[in-house]
Tab-separated table of C-alpha atoms in Angstrom:
chain	number	residue	atom	x	y	z
A	256	MET	CA	27.527	10.023	45.127
A	257	THR	CA	30.914	12.292	45.024
A	258	GLY	CA	33.086	12.655	48.146
A	259	ASP	CA	32.112	16.262	47.256
A	260	ARG	CA	31.811	18.248	50.814
A	261	LYS	CA	27.323	19.033	50.658
A	262	SER	CA	25.733	22.102	50.806
A	263	ALA	CA	23.529	23.024	52.925
A	264	VAL	CA	19.054	21.835	53.012
A	265	CYS	CA	16.147	23.798	54.404
A	266	VAL	CA	13.327	21.863	54.306
A	267	LEU	CA	10.339	24.555	54.593
A	268	GLY	CA	6.985	21.740	55.993
A	269	THR	CA	8.805	18.691	57.558
A	270	GLY	CA	5.026	16.352	56.928
A	271	LEU	CA	5.784	13.104	55.304
A	272	ILE	CA	7.607	13.808	52.229
A	273	GLY	CA	9.449	16.980	53.821
A	274	GLY	CA	10.463	15.062	56.533
A	275	SER	CA	11.855	12.553	54.642
A	276	VAL	CA	13.496	14.499	53.206
A	277	LEU	CA	14.927	16.030	56.371
A	278	ARG	CA	15.497	12.355	57.733
A	279	ALA	CA	17.495	11.194	54.287
A	280	ALA	CA	19.535	14.820	54.032
A	281	VAL	CA	20.654	14.312	57.342
A	282	ALA	CA	21.834	10.712	56.847
A	283	ALA	CA	23.572	11.321	53.532
A	284	GLY	CA	26.147	14.052	55.644
A	285	TYR	CA	23.732	17.314	54.272
A	286	PRO	CA	23.738	19.720	57.140
A	287	ALA	CA	20.323	20.232	57.558
A	288	TRP	CA	17.250	21.799	58.843
A	289	GLY	CA	13.613	22.659	59.048
A	290	TYR	CA	10.566	24.498	59.770
A	291	ASN	CA	7.086	23.175	59.982
A	292	ARG	CA	4.734	25.600	61.544
A	293	SER	CA	2.865	23.204	64.133
A	294	GLU	CA	4.785	23.595	67.617
A	295	ALA	CA	3.598	19.288	68.152
A	296	GLY	CA	5.638	18.902	64.480
A	297	VAL	CA	8.625	20.623	66.087
A	298	ARG	CA	8.394	19.125	68.797
A	299	ALA	CA	7.908	15.257	67.514
A	300	ALA	CA	11.064	16.599	65.387
A	301	ARG	CA	13.196	17.351	67.963
A	302	ALA	CA	12.498	14.781	69.820
A	303	ASP	CA	13.784	12.584	67.304
A	304	GLY	CA	16.876	14.568	67.145
A	305	PHE	CA	16.181	16.688	64.148
A	306	ASP	CA	16.834	20.308	64.061
A	307	VAL	CA	13.165	21.695	63.206
A	308	ASP	CA	12.534	25.483	64.376
A	309	GLY	CA	8.166	26.954	64.088
A	310	ASN	CA	10.524	30.080	63.650
A	311	ILE	CA	10.204	30.920	59.793
A	312	GLU	CA	12.159	34.383	59.931
A	313	ALA	CA	14.860	32.675	61.934
A	314	VAL	CA	14.767	29.312	59.955
A	315	LEU	CA	14.939	30.942	56.064
A	316	SER	CA	18.131	33.620	57.792
A	317	ARG	CA	20.088	30.892	58.705
A	318	ALA	CA	19.287	29.312	55.089
A	319	ALA	CA	20.396	32.642	53.247
A	320	ALA	CA	23.479	33.084	55.278
A	321	ALA	CA	24.826	29.754	54.537
A	322	ASP	CA	22.995	29.557	51.066
A	323	ALA	CA	21.253	26.272	51.539
A	324	LEU	CA	19.202	24.673	49.202
A	325	LEU	CA	15.531	25.480	50.089
A	326	VAL	CA	13.183	22.481	49.368
A	327	VAL	CA	9.523	23.228	49.944
A	328	GLY	CA	7.493	20.538	51.244
A	329	VAL	CA	4.383	21.973	52.306
A	330	PRO	CA	1.110	21.234	49.912
A	331	MET	CA	-0.979	23.423	47.793
A	332	PRO	CA	-2.864	25.510	49.752
A	333	ALA	CA	0.037	26.725	51.726
A	334	LEU	CA	2.479	27.926	49.126
A	335	ALA	CA	2.118	31.055	48.998
A	336	PRO	CA	2.471	32.289	52.446
A	337	ILE	CA	5.888	29.942	52.281
A	338	LEU	CA	6.612	31.631	49.207
A	339	SER	CA	6.756	34.910	50.500
A	340	ASP	CA	8.307	34.495	53.197
A	341	VAL	CA	11.187	32.706	50.966
A	342	LYS	CA	11.374	36.227	48.681
A	343	GLN	CA	11.124	38.666	52.016
A	344	PHE	CA	14.234	36.965	53.895
A	345	ALA	CA	15.976	34.260	51.159
A	346	PRO	CA	15.372	35.303	48.231
A	347	ASP	CA	18.895	34.397	46.572
A	348	CYS	CA	18.628	30.948	47.925
A	349	ALA	CA	18.054	27.933	45.485
A	350	LEU	CA	14.484	26.623	45.411
A	351	THR	CA	12.913	23.222	45.028
A	352	ASP	CA	9.635	21.628	45.807
A	353	VAL	CA	8.118	18.323	46.394
A	354	VAL	CA	4.805	19.000	46.160
A	355	SER	CA	2.905	17.109	43.492
A	356	VAL	CA	2.103	18.995	40.685
A	357	LYS	CA	4.100	21.134	38.799
A	358	GLY	CA	2.179	23.626	36.820
A	359	PRO	CA	1.026	26.071	39.585
A	360	VAL	CA	4.022	25.484	41.986
A	361	ALA	CA	6.106	27.097	38.909
A	362	ALA	CA	3.576	29.278	38.521
A	363	ALA	CA	3.389	30.527	42.213
A	364	VAL	CA	7.691	30.779	42.310
A	365	ARG	CA	7.239	33.335	39.222
A	366	GLU	CA	4.604	35.347	40.719
A	367	HIS	CA	6.669	35.459	43.944
A	368	GLU	CA	9.643	36.285	41.565
A	369	LEU	CA	11.609	33.191	42.674
A	370	GLY	CA	12.138	31.734	39.375
A	371	ALA	CA	15.512	32.169	38.565
A	372	ARG	CA	16.529	29.872	41.308
A	373	TYR	CA	14.470	27.427	41.236
A	374	VAL	CA	13.612	23.974	40.423
A	375	GLY	CA	10.230	21.240	39.831
A	376	GLY	CA	11.325	18.180	42.308
A	377	HIS	CA	8.529	16.061	42.862
A	378	PRO	CA	9.298	12.339	44.521
A	379	MET	CA	6.926	9.616	43.903
A	380	ALA	CA	7.128	7.994	47.090
A	381	GLY	CA	4.670	7.805	49.601
A	382	THR	CA	2.416	6.052	52.500
A	383	SER	CA	-1.321	6.690	52.939
A	384	GLU	CA	-0.062	8.277	56.801
A	385	SER	CA	1.132	11.521	56.718
A	386	GLY	CA	2.593	13.801	58.916
A	387	TRP	CA	6.405	13.563	60.910
A	388	ALA	CA	5.935	10.270	62.886
A	389	ALA	CA	5.108	8.934	59.593
A	390	SER	CA	8.396	10.095	57.785
A	391	SER	CA	11.454	7.713	57.281
A	392	PRO	CA	14.690	7.992	55.839
A	393	ASP	CA	14.076	5.096	53.516
A	394	LEU	CA	11.326	6.567	51.803
A	395	PHE	CA	12.654	7.290	48.610
A	396	GLN	CA	15.094	3.916	47.833
A	397	GLY	CA	14.769	2.875	44.485
A	398	ALA	CA	12.061	5.760	43.885
A	399	ALA	CA	11.762	7.692	41.111
A	400	TRP	CA	11.990	11.746	41.820
A	401	ALA	CA	10.863	14.006	38.715
A	402	ILE	CA	13.178	17.011	38.183
A	403	GLY	CA	11.472	19.652	35.916
A	404	VAL	CA	14.201	20.621	32.953
A	405	ASP	CA	11.475	23.550	31.542
A	406	THR	CA	13.214	25.888	29.798
A	407	GLY	CA	14.854	29.184	31.330
A	408	THR	CA	15.562	26.622	34.670
A	409	HIS	CA	19.940	26.565	35.368
A	410	ALA	CA	22.269	24.601	35.531
A	411	ASP	CA	23.694	25.409	39.090
A	412	PRO	CA	20.073	25.052	40.848
A	413	TRP	CA	19.382	22.191	38.933
A	414	THR	CA	22.776	19.829	39.981
A	415	ARG	CA	22.070	20.883	44.167
A	416	VAL	CA	18.345	19.227	43.427
A	417	ALA	CA	20.048	16.406	41.520
A	418	ARG	CA	22.393	15.632	43.789
A	419	LEU	CA	19.913	15.883	46.573
A	420	ALA	CA	17.386	13.603	44.880
A	421	LEU	CA	20.050	10.879	44.189
A	422	ASP	CA	22.073	11.179	46.867
A	423	CYS	CA	17.572	10.367	48.962
A	424	GLY	CA	18.505	6.875	47.453
A	425	ALA	CA	15.948	7.834	44.083
A	426	TYR	CA	16.636	7.921	40.197
A	427	LEU	CA	16.093	10.993	38.437
A	428	VAL	CA	13.090	11.405	35.731
A	429	PRO	CA	13.684	14.638	33.450
A	430	VAL	CA	10.275	16.276	32.638
A	431	ARG	CA	8.906	19.155	32.126
A	432	ALA	CA	6.449	20.982	34.483
A	433	GLU	CA	2.626	20.429	31.824
A	434	GLU	CA	4.061	16.637	31.116
A	435	HIS	CA	4.709	15.864	34.646
A	436	ASP	CA	1.194	16.667	35.506
A	437	ARG	CA	-0.566	14.981	32.555
A	438	ALA	CA	1.402	11.787	33.711
A	439	VAL	CA	0.540	12.376	37.432
A	440	ALA	CA	-3.084	12.886	36.919
A	441	ARG	CA	-3.261	9.477	35.365
A	442	ILE	CA	-1.124	7.777	37.705
A	443	SER	CA	-1.232	8.624	40.631
A	444	HIS	CA	-4.790	11.233	41.834
A	445	LEU	CA	-6.369	9.014	39.594
A	446	PRO	CA	-6.388	6.495	41.525
A	447	HIS	CA	-7.066	8.172	44.745
A	448	VAL	CA	-9.963	8.966	43.039
A	449	LEU	CA	-11.122	5.702	41.964
A	450	ALA	CA	-9.717	4.400	44.995
A	451	GLU	CA	-12.262	6.224	46.900
A	452	ALA	CA	-15.479	5.382	44.599
A	453	LEU	CA	-14.266	1.400	45.312
A	454	ALA	CA	-14.728	2.022	48.892
A	455	VAL	CA	-18.043	3.982	48.555
A	456	ALA	CA	-18.934	0.716	46.558
A	457	GLY	CA	-17.291	-1.953	48.511
A	458	ALA	CA	-18.954	-0.778	51.239
A	459	GLY	CA	-22.614	-0.337	49.729
A	460	GLY	CA	-22.563	-4.239	50.057
A	461	GLY	CA	-23.030	-4.094	53.709
A	462	ASP	CA	-21.280	-4.962	56.251
A	463	LEU	CA	-21.467	-9.670	54.569
A	464	ALA	CA	-19.208	-7.469	52.116
A	465	LEU	CA	-16.762	-5.504	53.712
A	466	GLY	CA	-16.513	-9.196	55.888
A	467	LEU	CA	-15.698	-11.416	52.871
A	468	ALA	CA	-13.162	-8.392	51.224
A	469	ALA	CA	-9.643	-9.470	50.780
A	470	GLY	CA	-6.248	-8.795	48.922
A	471	SER	CA	-7.417	-6.978	46.111
A	472	PHE	CA	-10.905	-4.409	47.628
A	473	ARG	CA	-7.638	-3.881	50.201
A	474	ASP	CA	-4.935	-3.085	47.718
A	475	GLY	CA	-7.449	-1.432	45.357
A	476	THR	CA	-8.571	0.883	48.580
A	477	ARG	CA	-4.823	1.348	50.108
A	478	VAL	CA	-4.779	5.467	48.888
A	479	ALA	CA	-8.258	6.110	50.301
A	480	ALA	CA	-6.835	5.793	54.013
A	481	THR	CA	-4.880	9.264	53.034
A	482	ALA	CA	-6.974	12.244	54.998
A	483	PRO	CA	-9.175	13.275	52.709
A	484	ASP	CA	-7.697	16.704	52.676
A	485	LEU	CA	-4.886	15.863	51.810
A	486	VAL	CA	-6.301	13.722	48.544
A	487	ARG	CA	-7.981	17.395	48.049
A	488	ALA	CA	-4.418	18.794	48.414
A	489	ILE	CA	-2.979	16.415	45.734
A	490	CYS	CA	-5.539	16.502	43.167
A	491	GLU	CA	-7.690	19.699	43.028
A	492	PRO	CA	-4.553	21.477	42.108
A	493	ASN	CA	-4.310	19.086	38.906
A	494	SER	CA	-8.167	19.707	37.576
A	495	THR	CA	-7.449	19.741	34.583
A	496	ALA	CA	-5.298	17.367	33.419
A	497	LEU	CA	-7.592	14.498	36.202
A	498	LEU	CA	-10.373	15.657	34.173
A	499	ASP	CA	-9.203	14.271	31.236
A	500	ALA	CA	-7.782	10.934	32.973
A	501	LEU	CA	-11.420	10.945	34.198
A	502	ASP	CA	-13.024	11.414	31.006
A	503	ASP	CA	-11.525	8.488	29.632
A	504	THR	CA	-11.776	6.190	32.704
A	505	LEU	CA	-15.188	6.485	32.995
A	506	ARG	CA	-15.520	5.627	29.326
A	507	LEU	CA	-13.992	2.796	29.487
A	508	LEU	CA	-16.058	1.856	32.391
A	509	THR	CA	-19.264	2.629	29.968
A	510	ALA	CA	-17.722	0.637	27.270
A	511	ALA	CA	-17.394	-2.516	29.633
A	512	ARG	CA	-20.243	-2.134	31.273
A	513	ASP	CA	-22.591	-2.166	28.115
A	514	ASN	CA	-20.696	-4.813	26.834
A	515	LEU	CA	-21.799	-6.930	29.956
A	516	SER	CA	-25.251	-5.790	29.756
A	517	ALA	CA	-25.699	-7.110	26.165
A	518	THR	CA	-24.035	-9.749	26.107
A	519	GLY	CA	-22.821	-11.300	29.433
A	520	ALA	CA	-19.033	-10.298	28.892
A	521	LEU	CA	-16.953	-7.193	29.516
A	522	GLY	CA	-15.602	-7.097	26.411
A	523	GLU	CA	-11.962	-5.756	25.792
A	524	LEU	CA	-11.340	-3.982	28.818
A	525	VAL	CA	-9.697	-7.247	30.935
A	526	ASP	CA	-8.193	-8.126	28.630
A	527	ALA	CA	-6.489	-4.806	27.499
A	528	GLY	CA	-5.786	-4.297	31.427
A	529	TYR	CA	-3.329	-7.014	31.855
A	530	THR	CA	-1.692	-6.182	28.322
A	531	GLU	CA	-0.822	-2.932	30.156
A	532	ARG	CA	0.100	-4.110	33.928
A	533	ASN	CA	2.463	-5.963	32.297
A	534	ARG	CA	3.968	-3.539	30.196
A	535	TYR	CA	4.351	-1.019	33.817
A	536	ASP	CA	6.028	-4.697	35.208
A	537	THR	CA	8.059	-4.905	32.027
A	538	LEU	CA	9.276	-1.548	31.189
A	539	GLU	CA	12.826	-1.086	31.011
A	540	ARG	CA	14.606	2.339	32.620
A	541	TRP	CA	17.384	3.610	30.377
A	542	GLU	CA	20.274	5.252	31.755
A	543	ILE	CA	20.570	9.000	29.920
A	544	THR	CA	24.568	9.640	29.697
A	545	GLY	CA	26.493	12.451	28.015
A	546	ILE	CA	24.188	14.976	28.781
A	547	ARG	CA	26.261	17.343	30.941
A	548	PRO	CA	24.013	20.614	33.009
A	549	GLY	CA	24.987	24.097	30.853
A	550	ASP	CA	25.672	22.227	28.055
A	551	HIS	CA	24.229	23.240	24.399
A	552	ASP	CA	20.360	22.114	24.503
A	553	TRP	CA	20.794	19.815	28.108
A	554	LEU	CA	17.243	20.931	28.830
A	555	GLU	CA	15.992	19.887	25.479
A	556	GLN	CA	17.834	16.259	25.435
A	557	LEU	CA	17.615	15.549	29.502
A	558	ARG	CA	13.608	16.177	28.308
A	559	ASP	CA	13.382	14.170	25.450
A	560	ALA	CA	15.713	11.446	26.674
A	561	GLY	CA	12.696	11.449	29.468
A	562	GLN	CA	9.878	10.921	27.300
A	563	ARG	CA	11.887	7.784	25.985
A	564	GLY	CA	11.974	6.158	29.429
A	565	GLY	CA	15.726	7.247	29.774
A	566	VAL	CA	16.365	8.466	33.850
A	567	LEU	CA	19.840	9.342	35.753
A	568	ARG	CA	20.872	7.224	38.387
A	569	THR	CA	24.186	9.552	38.943
A	570	LEU	CA	25.811	12.589	37.478
A	571	SER	CA	28.135	13.202	35.005
């Protein structure tokens, strides 16, 4: 992106996403290190040549001394203890996260009095695998990275988070926390639930059905191979928005089922699904320009642009 000296990055939690951030940051030239509570995770990262430690006090004290950007990469159930440690050992560091929901994270950050330097983040990338071994420096190449533009967000930490995400190979989608959570309930969390249901329904046909299964079943159930505890940690904190998405889906399926029963046809669902999938495939992402962090109403301008399909691939 630029030739400027890159500031330090400290990743707290080096699983699939956090580990990929650490790998990508190092590859992009950032001085970067990480924390993992698992000794096996620490050993695996060190064996690959990365600076990862299991002593949270030492890791955060180093971050405080270096004014590092903290990237929280732990799942929601482990968030509160990490934020307590941040408050104790590195409360003045810029702070972001890669957790799949934003509203509950922002609330926890405020509870720990860390909101002044916080910027929400969520890279829209992943696999069904987990842990350091699944991480990759290329995971975010060409991926959307949601970046918070909530009221009270400050320009300096926002710019640092934006630069890191861009240097990891992603493009930025500015979004407020509550809007993010409603959106990902439909395009990330709902697919997990539907994949689980499809896997169970398909297996209900016995070994014959599974033996005949091919691409549509394989692709439709891919994320059902994700560890169940991780699926729960991803989906359950967003239960309100996910319930709305499930209700809409059940209405669509019920209408299709009733139509099939009455007429032998699936009704409008197939045509509507084809149309909306084509809309997804042909959606154009336009480049946001002319908005500088810190300018008057910059957060509102970015939020409005993000809602209309705008993205950032560079910073002004």
